[in-house]
Short mmCIF file of C-alpha atoms in Angstrom, two decimals:
data_model
loop_
_atom_site.label_atom_id
_atom_site.label_comp_id
_atom_site.label_asym_id
_atom_site.label_seq_id
_atom_site.Cartn_x
_atom_site.Cartn_y
_atom_site.Cartn_z
CA UNK A 1 -11.79 -15.73 -12.38
CA UNK A 2 -9.46 -12.73 -12.07
CA UNK A 3 -12.20 -10.67 -10.45
CA UNK A 4 -13.04 -13.42 -7.98
CA UNK A 5 -9.39 -13.83 -6.95
CA UNK A 6 -8.97 -10.07 -6.55
CA UNK A 7 -12.13 -9.89 -4.46
CA UNK A 8 -11.36 -12.70 -2.02
CA UNK A 9 -7.66 -11.86 -1.62
CA UNK A 10 -8.36 -8.17 -1.05
CA UNK A 11 -11.16 -9.09 1.34
CA UNK A 12 -8.91 -11.48 3.22
CA UNK A 13 -6.22 -8.80 3.62
CA UNK A 14 -8.83 -6.35 4.93
CA UNK A 15 -10.37 -8.96 7.24
CA UNK A 16 -6.99 -9.87 8.72
CA UNK A 17 -6.24 -6.20 9.25
CA UNK A 18 -9.58 -5.73 10.98
CA UNK A 19 -8.91 -8.73 13.21
CA UNK A 20 -5.58 -7.16 14.20
CA UNK A 21 -7.39 -3.94 15.07
CA UNK A 22 -10.15 -5.67 17.04
CA UNK A 23 -8.20 -8.36 18.87
CA UNK A 24 -4.94 -6.59 19.71
CA UNK A 25 -4.01 -3.26 21.23
CA UNK A 26 -2.35 -2.13 18.00
CA UNK A 27 -3.37 1.33 16.88
CA UNK A 28 -4.55 1.79 13.26
CA UNK A 29 -1.34 3.58 12.30
CA UNK A 30 0.75 0.66 13.47
CA UNK A 31 -1.35 -1.82 11.55
CA UNK A 32 -0.90 0.31 8.44
CA UNK A 33 2.86 0.43 8.96
CA UNK A 34 2.86 -3.34 9.48
CA UNK A 35 1.08 -3.83 6.15
CA UNK A 36 3.44 -1.51 4.25
CA UNK A 37 6.51 -3.15 5.78
CA UNK A 38 5.11 -6.62 5.07
CA UNK A 39 4.65 -5.70 1.41
CA UNK A 40 8.22 -4.42 1.22
CA UNK A 41 9.61 -7.55 2.88
CA UNK A 42 7.61 -9.85 0.61
CA UNK A 43 8.91 -7.85 -2.35
CA UNK A 44 12.49 -8.12 -1.12
CA UNK A 45 12.17 -11.91 -0.90
CA UNK A 46 10.57 -11.94 -4.38
CA UNK A 47 7.38 -13.47 -3.03
CA UNK A 48 5.06 -10.54 -3.77
CA UNK A 49 5.19 -10.63 -7.58
CA UNK A 50 3.70 -14.14 -7.93
CA UNK A 51 1.12 -13.22 -5.28
CA UNK A 52 0.21 -10.07 -7.21
CA UNK A 53 -0.01 -11.97 -10.51
CA UNK A 54 -2.49 -14.36 -8.90
CA UNK A 55 -4.58 -11.78 -7.03
CA UNK A 56 -4.32 -8.77 -9.35
CA UNK A 57 -5.86 -5.64 -7.85
CA UNK A 58 -6.70 -7.56 -4.68
CA UNK A 59 -2.99 -7.52 -3.89
CA UNK A 60 -1.81 -4.32 -5.56
CA UNK A 61 -4.39 -1.89 -4.17
CA UNK A 62 -4.11 -2.51 -0.38
CA UNK A 63 -1.19 -1.20 1.65
CA UNK A 64 0.77 -4.38 0.96
CA UNK A 65 0.96 -3.23 -2.66
CA UNK A 66 2.18 0.20 -1.59
CA UNK A 67 5.00 -1.38 0.40
CA UNK A 68 5.96 -3.49 -2.59
CA UNK A 69 5.91 -0.40 -4.81
CA UNK A 70 8.25 1.40 -2.42
CA UNK A 71 10.59 -1.61 -2.40
CA UNK A 72 10.66 -1.74 -6.22
CA UNK A 73 11.44 1.98 -6.40
CA UNK A 74 14.25 1.76 -3.85
CA UNK A 75 15.75 -1.31 -5.50
CA UNK A 76 15.71 0.32 -8.94
CA UNK A 77 17.18 3.58 -7.64
CA UNK A 78 19.95 1.77 -5.73
CA UNK A 79 20.84 -0.16 -8.89
CA UNK A 80 20.99 3.09 -10.85
CA UNK A 81 22.36 5.66 -8.40
CA UNK A 82 23.98 3.60 -5.65
CA UNK A 83 23.63 4.46 -1.98
CA UNK A 84 21.74 7.72 -2.56
CA UNK A 85 18.99 5.66 -4.25
CA UNK A 86 17.91 4.44 -0.81
CA UNK A 87 16.62 7.93 -0.08
CA UNK A 88 15.10 8.82 -3.44
CA UNK A 89 13.72 5.55 -4.83
CA UNK A 90 10.55 5.32 -2.76
CA UNK A 91 9.60 8.92 -3.44
CA UNK A 92 10.13 8.57 -7.17
CA UNK A 93 8.14 5.33 -7.41
CA UNK A 94 5.14 6.51 -5.39
CA UNK A 95 4.99 10.18 -6.41
CA UNK A 96 2.22 9.77 -9.00
CA UNK A 97 -0.09 7.83 -6.66
CA UNK A 98 0.42 10.17 -3.72
CA UNK A 99 -0.02 13.25 -5.92
CA UNK A 100 -3.24 11.86 -7.40
CA UNK A 101 -4.60 11.09 -3.93
CA UNK A 102 -3.88 14.64 -2.76
CA UNK A 103 -5.40 16.25 -5.86
CA UNK A 104 -8.56 14.13 -5.80
CA UNK A 105 -8.99 14.62 -2.07
CA UNK A 106 -8.74 18.38 -2.55
CA UNK A 107 -11.28 18.31 -5.39
CA UNK A 108 -13.65 16.20 -3.29
CA UNK A 109 -13.35 18.72 -0.44
CA UNK A 110 -14.36 21.50 -2.84
CA UNK A 111 -17.39 19.60 -4.08
CA UNK A 112 -18.72 18.19 -0.80
CA UNK A 113 -17.80 20.97 1.69
CA UNK A 114 -16.50 18.90 4.62
CA UNK A 115 -17.28 20.03 8.16
CA UNK A 116 -15.45 19.49 11.43
CA UNK A 117 -16.86 16.96 13.89
CA UNK A 118 -18.47 18.37 17.00
#
């Protein structure tokens, strides 16, 4: 049942994002920012954790999960370091994921030899 919940919740998030892209004049970057901010707000109101426990990877993998991760990092850093934690918490919490994405993207570019569009 965990796989089914992850599949339909992740699909619903993607479908709603696609509807926003198709039916509004929002640019893709703004929709992405909206998703990240929504994840952070849901995390701040402690609504994201129960949602993530229900949906598993369907909630943690999309950009909503990234926003929640940033919120957790900032909250933890503020509790530990005070005001300066606002600036360092998000970077510390997301560094591994961002670093992995950069490394794997670079390795993929070496293997598949990307070309510029004409």
